[in-house]
Amino acid sequence: MDYKNTLNLPETAFPMKANLPIKELEILKFWEDKDIYNKILESRKNSNMFVLHDGPPYANGHIHMGTALNKILKDMVIKSKTMMGYSSPYVPGWDCHGLPIEHNVEKEYGVMDKAKTRKACRDYATKFIDIQKQEFKRLGVLGQWDKPYLTMSYDYEATIYKEFLEFLNNGYVYESKKPVHWCMSCKTSLALAEIEYEEDKSISIYVKFDFISDLGSEDKKFLGKAVSAVIWTTTPWTLPANLAVAVGPDIDYVFVQVKEREVLLVAKELCDKLMEKFEIKDAQIIKETKGKDLEGYELAHPFYDRISKMILSEYVNLEVGTGLVHTAPGHGEEDYEVGLKYNLSIYSPVDEDGRFTQDVQYFAGEHVFKANEKIIELLKKNGMLLKEEEIVHSYPHCWRCKKPVIFKATKQWFISLEKNDLRSKALEEIKKVQWIPKSGQNRIYAMVENRPDWCISRQRAWGVPIALFRCKKCGRIVKDKEILDFTAKSIEQFGADVWFEKDNVYFLPKDYKCECGSQDFEKVEDILDVWFDSGVSHKAVLYNKIKWPADMYLEGSDQHRGWFHSSLLESVGTLGKAPYKSVLTHGFVVDAKGRKMSKSLGNVIAPQSIIEKYGADILRLWACATDYREDIKLSNEIMTRLIEGYRKIRNTIRFLLGNLSDFYKERSLKYEDLEEIDKWILAELENLKEKLFKAYENYEFHLIYQNVTNFCINTLSSFYLDILKDTLYCDSLNSKKRLSAQTAMKEVLDVLIKFLAPILSFTAEEAYQLNKPEKESVHMEYFVPTIDKYKNEPLREKWSLISKIRLSVLKALELAREQKYIGNSLEADVYLNSNNSLVKSILFDERINLADIFIVSHVFCKSIDNALVDYTDETLGLIVKVTKAIGEKCDRCWKFDESVSKNENHLCKRCQEVINEQRLKF
RNA sequence: GGGCCUGUAGCUCAGCUGGUUAGAGCACUGUGCUGAUAACGCAGGGGUCAGUGGUUCAAGUCCACUCAGGCCCA
């Protein structure tokens, strides 16, 4: 007879197949309809706060794996903090200004006036904010999505401007020249993103710079000889602006005698090649020296009556040239940097059309590219040209007009790092912040320590203007408080557009005069660096609003130079403190081989494709399972493995739910009344909880995945739950043993669901709703606190030994199975014997049922002859013998027992009793 | 080229302050069950710990270099 429907088999609405792509949409709707985010905050309104401040992604394009990872990690931090009892609001933001948007707008609509460009940029940003918002929400990230912060909102723009004024009024801000890419035909400066590199033919020349310094007085070898340093350049037109010659401090140089009275200085390594090039035979090295010993010598400019200094630069390399580098601080990035160090002037005597200014001897009014030839002529005439040759190299071109660009120094606005000790204060603050991982501290420290002053101006349209007036006559900047305050107020009211839309008369009081008496003013039209925009977010979003400083900033490790950096300088500059207490960084998403994802490599995986195929919880599990502090690999195999892991967790939850369907709180037993095995699982659970708490506290999410998976597989699935099945299915609904099991299982399920909620946010919610929920959403819950009563190390040790004994028995059973003596382990009886006292104490312990634990029909602690299998475990001192089970197979529980043959229903004693009890009920 | 960092089984990760034959889960192979069933159990194979050299009685664990990769800068 089939007794299947007399069993208490698991029953649940929690399906084995998750169907996440569909199910998640329902859950999203549930969260939104019930306004769960705000209810969570409401439930924590009297709690301590933990504020993770969102770094604003750029409102451009769809989200990619990196942004998805970042948002998921943030969400896991916030949800876990919430479940620890904190009030942890999440205000997402977007970075809206800046060149990439302006660039795309210009590509689409062509060049427009500022007002139109700004309007189009605003629309463009708005569009992508909406797109990204939907994509972020789909990841399961809960937050204040209806009221995000936008760097282009009027009040935020006003904050940017006001913060700039703080810097201005505290004396940090100054104007100075700096070389930028300059298009001579568009007459505009260009950002890096607007530069296209193309192969170009160019002239390159080797030029002599004579030593003025008298080397003969130092070393007789030089007496009566003309000594020259040899440089190489591909831009002869920058020679008029030459102010120095740079050498590498650790590079070896040689003085080579080439004629009776002529000596050249070149890098040792390149010497032979150069002599060949210059067609010099019989060159003789007369002296060797390190670059650092050359510092400070004076050279003569090759055609002007001017000194060119010998300086040191780390940028010098030996790939091309002579190892000595012509340096014009007004015409090159590196030249500029090193020029600042040596206090050279940023000399750039070229106008916006690319013509030399009037003060340039020989070449005034000449276009720089045309001047190239004339300069070479002059050098030839002076005898300073050693060699001239054509080369092909990649040269920057304007993305718009495709013409070659030049480096030209233009006036820019800076924030000084030395004023008010900004740099040293920032460095001190860095030391106070908790950097996770620790190496982040070194990284940002080195950057702040070495960076030049902050160039905050851009010659673009889409941004917050440096809204200041300049006297056209004397150049003075208007700093009157009323005028600046009025401007700030206007921006707050109308947005930064007001600066471009209204005339001077709107901002300046009637009859306003400059100190010099002039009434003629011009607007500064430069806009602020977007890093300044996002750098003030702590002020715009947190300060005097939520909580300041933030407890955490969490971004990719590239932000050490980016947002962490600009926020730090901004905050230290105006408030004297870092805006964050801790900074957590994650690595970058790479492919299976550890290479970065790029379109050209064709290895890009979009988050959308994973969500559509597998669901956001799988993506979340991925973010959790890998150690994000390093690079995070993503591949099809990794996804497949994660899906397996997900299924294991899901099925464990499903089994627990199924076996608790008839259970409710009132039926739970007191801890003291639990079976030993159930006390044991609670002790194991306590151990797991401790690990999980620690992992959440240290933000080591991958340990949560590892621990939970191992617990589900080893502790639950293959041991505890497997053993429990007989009790759960076959015992009476009211049996103490079964209620004891359910009491423990309920606790286990609770812990799993709640501790997984920050990670598998959808699945946890689904399970929570089916498990007789106490709150509206699992995300309003708290982590299950540690319960001291459940801790029980001796019990854990005892059961660890039981588990070892079990493994030996399973091994013996496997041997019997291989020989086809048994199939199902219930077909076997086990005989045990041990000379180990500890093992023996287990064998004869009456509180545990070994037959249950081994899932066999009977266990006898004695010896027997003629066993089918005889297995000895040396380390335990245990002898295991296996025989066919005595008695017949009970039709209901499938255990073998001698009572079965005597029973008219072919049932064992236990099952007959359960059936009797069930009949009584109906 | 410089700064910061990484490299343990096919995949994801453990391996504490250097100390027994390097661990786990998944995957793989074999197998049992068919009352967690596109599930569950059991058993098994698989690693010269990126490479080379060094320190040490002893190195995956410390040092140097090399190779591969990532972020930032040049």
XYZ file of N, CA and C in Angstrom, chain A residues 58-257:
600
model
N 28.208 60.101 -13.893
C 28.035 61.097 -14.929
C 26.784 60.780 -15.743
N 25.957 61.798 -15.953
C 24.652 61.585 -16.589
C 24.813 61.458 -18.096
N 25.423 60.371 -18.499
C 25.786 60.211 -19.898
C 25.783 58.723 -20.211
N 24.926 58.278 -21.129
C 24.934 56.870 -21.531
C 24.246 55.967 -20.528
N 24.159 54.701 -20.884
C 23.546 53.712 -20.002
C 24.540 53.277 -18.946
N 24.043 52.640 -17.902
C 24.967 52.172 -16.875
C 25.736 50.971 -17.413
N 26.936 50.758 -16.920
C 27.723 49.594 -17.311
C 28.025 48.762 -16.069
N 28.792 47.714 -16.250
C 29.031 46.785 -15.153
C 29.662 47.491 -13.950
N 30.544 48.422 -14.238
C 31.233 49.122 -13.154
C 30.276 49.951 -12.303
N 29.400 50.689 -12.944
C 28.453 51.503 -12.177
C 27.452 50.603 -11.449
N 27.098 49.487 -12.104
C 26.168 48.555 -11.452
C 26.806 47.979 -10.192
N 28.042 47.552 -10.323
C 28.767 47.011 -9.173
C 28.808 48.025 -8.038
N 29.147 49.247 -8.384
C 29.255 50.296 -7.377
C 27.935 50.507 -6.639
N 26.850 50.597 -7.392
C 25.557 50.835 -6.751
C 25.130 49.634 -5.895
N 25.426 48.437 -6.365
C 25.054 47.250 -5.595
C 25.830 47.207 -4.282
N 27.117 47.497 -4.339
C 27.919 47.496 -3.106
C 27.380 48.536 -2.125
N 27.054 49.708 -2.643
C 26.495 50.744 -1.780
C 25.204 50.243 -1.134
N 24.377 49.618 -1.951
C 23.095 49.138 -1.449
C 23.295 48.066 -0.373
N 24.300 47.217 -0.576
C 24.560 46.172 0.421
C 25.041 46.790 1.729
N 25.862 47.818 1.627
C 26.322 48.498 2.846
C 25.127 49.136 3.560
N 24.322 49.860 2.810
C 23.212 50.578 3.430
C 22.187 49.613 4.025
N 21.864 48.559 3.290
C 20.894 47.610 3.832
C 21.439 46.891 5.056
N 22.726 46.567 5.026
C 23.264 45.863 6.194
C 23.320 46.789 7.402
N 23.685 48.049 7.177
C 23.696 48.998 8.289
C 22.269 49.180 8.838
N 21.321 49.250 7.934
C 19.925 49.385 8.357
C 19.521 48.211 9.230
N 19.924 47.013 8.811
C 19.520 45.832 9.578
C 20.303 45.698 10.872
N 21.425 46.432 10.966
C 22.129 46.473 12.244
C 21.469 47.489 13.168
N 20.499 48.244 12.628
C 19.750 49.161 13.481
C 20.009 50.623 13.210
N 20.906 50.925 12.279
C 21.162 52.325 11.970
C 20.046 52.897 11.097
N 19.957 54.204 11.137
C 19.164 54.898 10.139
C 20.134 55.245 9.022
N 19.919 54.671 7.873
C 20.891 54.838 6.797
C 20.210 55.289 5.505
N 20.033 56.587 5.380
C 19.354 57.104 4.182
C 20.271 57.010 2.963
N 19.668 56.931 1.809
C 20.476 56.913 0.599
C 19.929 57.902 -0.413
N 20.697 58.967 -0.626
C 20.297 60.000 -1.578
C 21.200 59.893 -2.802
N 20.699 59.304 -3.874
C 21.532 59.179 -5.062
C 21.703 60.522 -5.759
N 22.787 60.655 -6.492
C 23.035 61.911 -7.183
C 23.553 61.711 -8.587
N 23.574 62.801 -9.352
C 24.156 62.752 -10.703
C 25.018 63.973 -10.964
N 26.090 63.714 -11.656
C 27.007 64.737 -12.093
C 26.544 65.166 -13.486
N 26.159 66.417 -13.634
C 25.434 66.795 -14.856
C 26.187 67.714 -15.808
N 27.101 68.518 -15.280
C 27.803 69.456 -16.162
C 28.964 68.767 -16.852
N 29.615 69.531 -17.720
C 30.887 69.041 -18.220
C 30.963 68.755 -19.694
N 32.176 68.576 -20.118
C 32.482 68.475 -21.530
C 31.855 67.301 -22.268
N 31.904 66.076 -21.725
C 31.372 64.963 -22.519
C 29.931 65.193 -22.974
N 29.123 65.780 -22.098
C 27.743 66.067 -22.490
C 27.729 67.164 -23.549
N 28.483 68.222 -23.297
C 28.542 69.331 -24.247
C 29.040 68.833 -25.605
N 30.007 67.963 -25.541
C 30.594 67.384 -26.739
C 29.529 66.618 -27.547
N 28.786 65.780 -26.857
C 27.748 65.005 -27.535
C 26.655 65.898 -28.103
N 26.314 66.927 -27.342
C 25.296 67.863 -27.824
C 25.796 68.554 -29.085
N 27.053 68.937 -29.053
C 27.616 69.620 -30.205
C 27.677 68.692 -31.420
N 27.973 67.436 -31.171
C 28.002 66.454 -32.261
C 26.632 66.346 -32.905
N 25.615 66.412 -32.053
C 24.263 66.212 -32.543
C 23.705 67.451 -33.232
N 23.940 68.637 -32.632
C 23.304 69.852 -33.139
C 24.271 70.827 -33.796
N 25.562 70.555 -33.757
C 26.527 71.508 -34.267
C 26.783 72.608 -33.259
N 27.580 73.590 -33.666
C 27.936 74.667 -32.745
C 26.755 75.631 -32.604
N 26.397 75.916 -31.345
C 25.286 76.850 -31.099
C 25.765 77.918 -30.127
N 24.934 78.934 -29.906
C 25.343 79.914 -28.900
C 25.206 79.306 -27.511
N 25.803 80.017 -26.547
C 25.905 79.442 -25.209
C 24.560 79.082 -24.613
N 23.601 79.990 -24.755
C 22.300 79.748 -24.135
C 21.660 78.483 -24.689
N 21.712 78.339 -26.010
C 21.112 77.165 -26.630
C 21.867 75.893 -26.258
N 23.185 76.005 -26.267
C 23.999 74.844 -25.887
C 23.648 74.397 -24.474
N 23.570 75.364 -23.580
C 23.285 75.019 -22.183
C 21.911 74.375 -22.032
N 20.965 74.889 -22.770
C 19.616 74.312 -22.706
C 19.650 72.862 -23.208
N 20.321 72.661 -24.334
C 20.393 71.320 -24.917
C 21.133 70.366 -23.984
N 22.168 70.864 -23.316
C 22.924 70.032 -22.388
C 22.046 69.619 -21.206
N 21.274 70.563 -20.719
C 20.388 70.271 -19.594
C 19.375 69.186 -19.973
N 18.821 69.310 -21.176
C 17.867 68.297 -21.638
C 18.539 66.933 -21.782
N 19.744 66.974 -22.318
C 20.506 65.743 -22.522
C 20.751 65.039 -21.183
N 21.210 65.801 -20.205
C 21.491 65.222 -18.883
C 20.209 64.674 -18.265
N 19.138 65.425 -18.386
C 17.858 65.002 -17.808
C 17.418 63.659 -18.376
N 17.612 63.531 -19.682
C 17.214 62.289 -20.340
C 17.980 61.090 -19.766
N 19.287 61.248 -19.602
C 20.069 60.105 -19.126
C 19.920 59.859 -17.633
N 19.586 60.899 -16.893
C 19.299 60.691 -15.478
C 18.094 59.756 -15.355
N 17.080 60.015 -16.190
C 15.888 59.158 -16.140
C 16.218 57.721 -16.536
N 17.020 57.589 -17.579
C 17.400 56.245 -18.031
C 18.172 55.517 -16.935
N 19.196 56.172 -16.415
C 20.027 55.523 -15.405
C 19.241 55.240 -14.130
N 18.341 56.126 -13.803
C 17.534 55.935 -12.593
C 16.765 54.615 -12.684
N 16.153 54.395 -13.830
C 15.413 53.141 -14.014
C 16.347 51.940 -13.920
N 17.524 52.082 -14.509
C 18.469 50.968 -14.513
C 18.991 50.678 -13.100
N 19.231 51.717 -12.347
C 19.702 51.526 -10.970
C 18.615 50.899 -10.103
N 17.406 51.369 -10.269
C 16.308 50.819 -9.466
C 16.136 49.331 -9.762
N 16.312 48.990 -11.031
C 16.136 47.597 -11.433
C 17.125 46.668 -10.725
N 18.236 47.213 -10.273
C 19.221 46.394 -9.555
C 18.745 46.036 -8.154
N 17.647 46.646 -7.751
C 17.145 46.384 -6.403
C 17.674 47.378 -5.387
N 18.222 48.480 -5.865
C 18.780 49.485 -4.968
C 17.648 50.360 -4.441
N 17.507 50.391 -3.129
C 16.482 51.242 -2.513
C 17.089 52.588 -2.170
N 16.344 53.660 -2.418
C 16.872 54.981 -2.107
C 15.857 56.063 -2.418
N 16.311 57.280 -2.233
C 15.421 58.420 -2.436
C 15.413 58.797 -3.917
N 14.895 57.891 -4.726
C 14.978 58.083 -6.170
C 14.112 59.232 -6.672
N 13.071 59.556 -5.936
C 12.210 60.651 -6.405
C 12.835 62.013 -6.123
N 13.804 62.062 -5.221
C 14.444 63.353 -4.949
C 15.965 63.205 -4.894
N 16.573 62.880 -6.034
C 18.029 62.748 -6.051
C 18.672 64.131 -6.026
N 19.967 64.169 -5.833
C 20.629 65.470 -5.967
C 21.282 65.541 -7.340
N 21.156 66.708 -7.970
C 21.686 66.914 -9.312
C 22.602 68.123 -9.281
N 23.781 67.967 -9.838
C 24.714 69.104 -9.777
C 24.224 70.264 -10.639
N 23.174 70.041 -11.458
C 22.668 71.140 -12.279
C 21.387 71.748 -11.718
N 20.916 71.230 -10.564
C 19.735 71.878 -9.984
C 20.143 73.267 -9.508
N 19.209 74.187 -9.470
C 19.554 75.583 -9.198
C 20.215 75.754 -7.830
N 19.648 75.083 -6.823
C 20.243 75.282 -5.497
C 21.643 74.666 -5.435
N 21.844 73.545 -6.154
C 23.181 72.956 -6.169
C 24.147 73.888 -6.905
N 23.704 74.436 -8.023
C 24.572 75.369 -8.761
C 24.954 76.547 -7.889
N 23.989 77.013 -7.093
C 24.273 78.130 -6.199
C 25.294 77.723 -5.142
N 25.175 76.483 -4.643
C 26.154 76.011 -3.664
C 27.558 75.978 -4.268
N 27.646 75.502 -5.495
C 28.951 75.469 -6.164
C 29.546 76.876 -6.188
N 28.719 77.811 -6.621
C 29.203 79.187 -6.737
C 29.593 79.747 -5.374
N 28.762 79.486 -4.373
C 29.048 80.010 -3.034
C 30.324 79.399 -2.457
N 30.524 78.131 -2.733
C 31.754 77.496 -2.263
C 32.963 78.102 -2.966
N 32.787 78.384 -4.259
C 33.876 79.055 -4.971
C 34.193 80.400 -4.312
N 33.145 81.126 -3.949
C 33.350 82.432 -3.302
C 34.098 82.284 -1.975
N 33.793 81.197 -1.256
C 34.524 80.935 -0.007
C 36.027 80.887 -0.287
N 36.360 80.131 -1.321
C 37.779 80.018 -1.686
C 38.332 81.381 -2.099
N 37.542 82.103 -2.866
C 37.969 83.416 -3.347
C 38.223 84.340 -2.157
N 37.265 84.372 -1.249
C 37.372 85.305 -0.122
C 38.461 84.906 0.867
N 38.800 83.636 0.880
C 39.861 83.210 1.782
C 41.236 83.271 1.119
N 41.256 83.822 -0.081
C 42.539 84.096 -0.719
C 43.186 82.915 -1.419
N 42.432 81.825 -1.625
C 43.027 80.668 -2.286
C 43.153 80.864 -3.798
N 42.250 81.702 -4.339
C 42.092 81.736 -5.795
C 43.027 82.749 -6.430
N 43.720 82.339 -7.473
C 44.551 83.284 -8.208
C 44.493 82.954 -9.696
N 44.888 83.920 -10.508
C 44.933 83.704 -11.948
C 46.374 83.554 -12.386
N 46.589 82.667 -13.317
C 47.951 82.484 -13.821
C 47.876 81.797 -15.173
N 49.018 81.766 -15.842
C 49.016 81.122 -17.154
C 49.324 79.640 -17.051
N 48.767 78.899 -17.970
C 49.033 77.468 -18.012
C 48.858 77.006 -19.458
N 49.738 76.150 -19.942
C 49.564 75.713 -21.330
C 48.381 74.759 -21.484
N 47.610 75.008 -22.510
C 46.482 74.119 -22.826
C 46.542 73.837 -24.326
N 45.826 72.793 -24.744
C 45.730 72.546 -26.181
C 44.932 73.686 -26.802
N 45.448 74.216 -27.881
C 44.813 75.387 -28.474
C 44.648 75.176 -29.970
N 43.415 75.356 -30.438
C 43.189 75.265 -31.875
C 43.252 76.667 -32.461
N 44.201 76.866 -33.373
C 44.428 78.201 -33.924
C 43.346 78.584 -34.914
N 42.681 77.613 -35.496
C 41.646 77.982 -36.456
C 40.301 78.188 -35.760
N 40.005 77.386 -34.732
C 38.765 77.607 -33.976
C 38.959 78.664 -32.892
N 40.192 79.042 -32.661
C 40.551 80.029 -31.639
C 39.961 79.673 -30.281
N 40.192 78.452 -29.889
C 39.650 78.026 -28.594
C 40.574 77.002 -27.960
N 40.465 76.922 -26.659
C 41.213 75.874 -25.978
C 40.444 74.571 -26.114
N 41.153 73.484 -26.043
C 40.514 72.183 -26.204
C 40.840 71.284 -25.020
N 39.862 70.504 -24.607
C 40.120 69.530 -23.546
C 40.674 68.261 -24.187
N 41.215 67.413 -23.336
C 41.833 66.184 -23.818
C 40.883 65.380 -24.702
N 39.609 65.378 -24.326
C 38.635 64.579 -25.058
C 38.343 65.150 -26.438
N 38.805 66.364 -26.662
C 38.522 66.988 -27.953
C 39.717 66.889 -28.897
N 40.661 66.109 -28.489
C 41.886 65.958 -29.264
C 41.856 64.620 -29.990
N 42.211 64.664 -31.267
C 42.383 63.411 -32.001
C 43.833 63.335 -32.462
N 44.439 62.172 -32.278
C 45.828 62.036 -32.703
C 45.885 61.460 -34.110
N 46.722 62.079 -34.929
C 46.895 61.574 -36.294
C 48.372 61.540 -36.638
N 48.700 60.654 -37.555
C 50.080 60.595 -38.031
C 50.364 61.849 -38.854
N 51.479 62.478 -38.557
C 51.839 63.705 -39.251
C 53.323 63.678 -39.604
N 53.634 64.275 -40.754
C 55.043 64.454 -41.088
C 55.514 65.698 -40.374
N 56.733 65.653 -39.885
C 57.223 66.827 -39.177
C 58.729 66.910 -39.339
N 59.215 68.136 -39.168
C 60.656 68.314 -39.210
C 61.177 68.132 -37.793
N 62.307 67.482 -37.636
C 62.902 67.421 -36.309
C 64.339 67.881 -36.411
N 64.782 68.599 -35.397
C 66.132 69.174 -35.471
C 66.936 68.920 -34.195
N 68.263 68.849 -34.389
C 69.191 68.744 -33.266
C 69.897 70.085 -33.144
N 69.797 70.672 -31.959
C 70.281 72.043 -31.783
C 71.296 72.109 -30.642
N 72.300 72.939 -30.848
C 73.326 73.125 -29.807
C 72.955 74.302 -28.907
N 73.179 74.133 -27.618
C 73.072 75.231 -26.644
C 74.454 75.371 -26.000
N 75.110 76.490 -26.236
C 76.463 76.653 -25.694
C 76.445 76.881 -24.189
N 77.392 76.268 -23.525
C 77.561 76.534 -22.089
C 78.090 77.944 -21.899
N 77.480 78.705 -21.026
C 78.030 79.995 -20.618
C 78.944 79.756 -19.433
N 78.481 78.898 -18.564
C 79.286 78.554 -17.396
C 80.666 78.075 -17.870
N 81.663 78.500 -17.164
C 83.032 78.184 -17.559
C 83.431 76.821 -16.996
N 83.365 75.820 -17.840
C 83.691 74.474 -17.364
C 85.195 74.298 -17.181
N 85.941 75.090 -17.928
C 87.393 74.988 -17.861
C 87.937 75.258 -16.477
N 87.253 76.107 -15.731
C 87.745 76.417 -14.394
C 87.518 75.248 -13.442
N 86.592 74.389 -13.785
C 86.340 73.228 -12.927
C 87.212 72.052 -13.316
N 87.439 71.945 -14.595
C 88.137 70.770 -15.084
C 88.996 71.200 -16.272
N 90.282 70.969 -16.152
C 91.219 71.450 -17.171
C 90.912 70.892 -18.554
N 90.285 69.737 -18.570
C 89.992 69.125 -19.867
C 89.209 70.053 -20.785
N 88.460 70.975 -20.180
C 87.584 71.828 -20.977
C 88.260 73.153 -21.360
N 89.457 73.367 -20.863
C 90.114 74.652 -21.091
C 90.221 74.945 -22.577
N 89.730 76.131 -22.909
C 89.862 76.593 -24.288
C 88.942 75.903 -25.267
N 87.973 75.180 -24.760
C 87.069 74.482 -25.664
C 85.645 75.015 -25.552
N 84.941 75.002 -26.676
C 83.539 75.394 -26.661
C 82.704 74.156 -26.335
N 81.917 74.245 -25.269
C 81.101 73.102 -24.862
C 79.626 73.419 -25.135
N 78.881 72.473 -25.772
C 77.459 72.698 -26.015
C 76.638 71.476 -25.634
N 75.456 71.795 -25.114
C 74.479 70.735 -24.844
C 73.655 70.555 -26.116
N 73.321 69.297 -26.445
C 72.580 69.047 -27.673
C 71.149 68.635 -27.341
N 70.192 69.356 -27.910
C 68.788 68.989 -27.695
C 68.158 68.582 -29.019
N 67.004 67.949 -28.875
C 66.267 67.521 -30.067
C 64.841 68.003 -29.942
N 64.263 68.504 -31.011
C 62.858 68.912 -30.921
C 62.148 68.702 -32.256
N 60.841 68.494 -32.170
C 60.039 68.374 -33.387
C 59.219 69.643 -33.603
N 59.362 70.585 -32.688
C 58.620 71.842 -32.823
C 59.591 73.020 -32.725
N 60.328 73.293 -33.819
C 61.302 74.397 -33.791
C 60.670 75.721 -33.375
N 59.398 75.888 -33.693
C 58.752 77.173 -33.386
C 58.656 77.450 -31.888
N 58.836 76.436 -31.061
C 58.788 76.689 -29.610
C 60.138 77.159 -29.071
N 61.164 77.150 -29.930
C 62.486 77.579 -29.453
C 62.527 79.035 -28.963
N 61.801 79.937 -29.604
C 61.811 81.299 -29.055
C 61.334 81.360 -27.609
N 60.536 80.382 -27.204
C 60.029 80.387 -25.830
C 60.874 79.502 -24.919
N 62.005 79.030 -25.436
C 62.850 78.155 -24.606
C 63.408 78.906 -23.410
N 63.312 78.286 -22.244
C 63.869 78.910 -21.048
C 64.813 77.972 -20.302
N 64.830 76.695 -20.719
C 65.667 75.759 -19.982
C 65.965 74.520 -20.820
N 66.949 73.769 -20.359
C 67.238 72.460 -20.940
C 67.214 71.464 -19.788
N 66.399 70.406 -19.966
C 66.223 69.474 -18.851
C 67.025 68.197 -19.072
N 67.586 67.686 -17.984
C 68.263 66.382 -18.018
C 67.668 65.484 -16.942
N 67.779 64.176 -17.142
C 67.272 63.232 -16.142
C 68.290 63.068 -15.035
N 67.894 63.180 -13.792
C 68.857 63.151 -12.678
C 69.676 61.861 -12.611
N 69.068 60.737 -12.988
C 69.796 59.469 -12.842
C 70.349 58.939 -14.157
N 70.257 59.760 -15.193
C 70.777 59.325 -16.491
C 72.269 59.677 -16.574
N 73.028 58.805 -17.242
C 74.458 59.077 -17.437
C 74.653 59.917 -18.690
N 75.484 60.941 -18.571
C 75.781 61.806 -19.719
C 77.270 61.790 -20.008
N 77.621 62.104 -21.240
C 79.040 62.172 -21.598
C 79.338 63.478 -22.333
N 80.509 64.016 -22.033
C 81.049 65.116 -22.825
C 81.929 64.474 -23.888
N 81.630 64.767 -25.142
C 82.360 64.140 -26.235
C 83.141 65.200 -27.002
N 84.407 64.979 -27.132
C 85.197 65.903 -27.955
C 84.999 65.500 -29.402
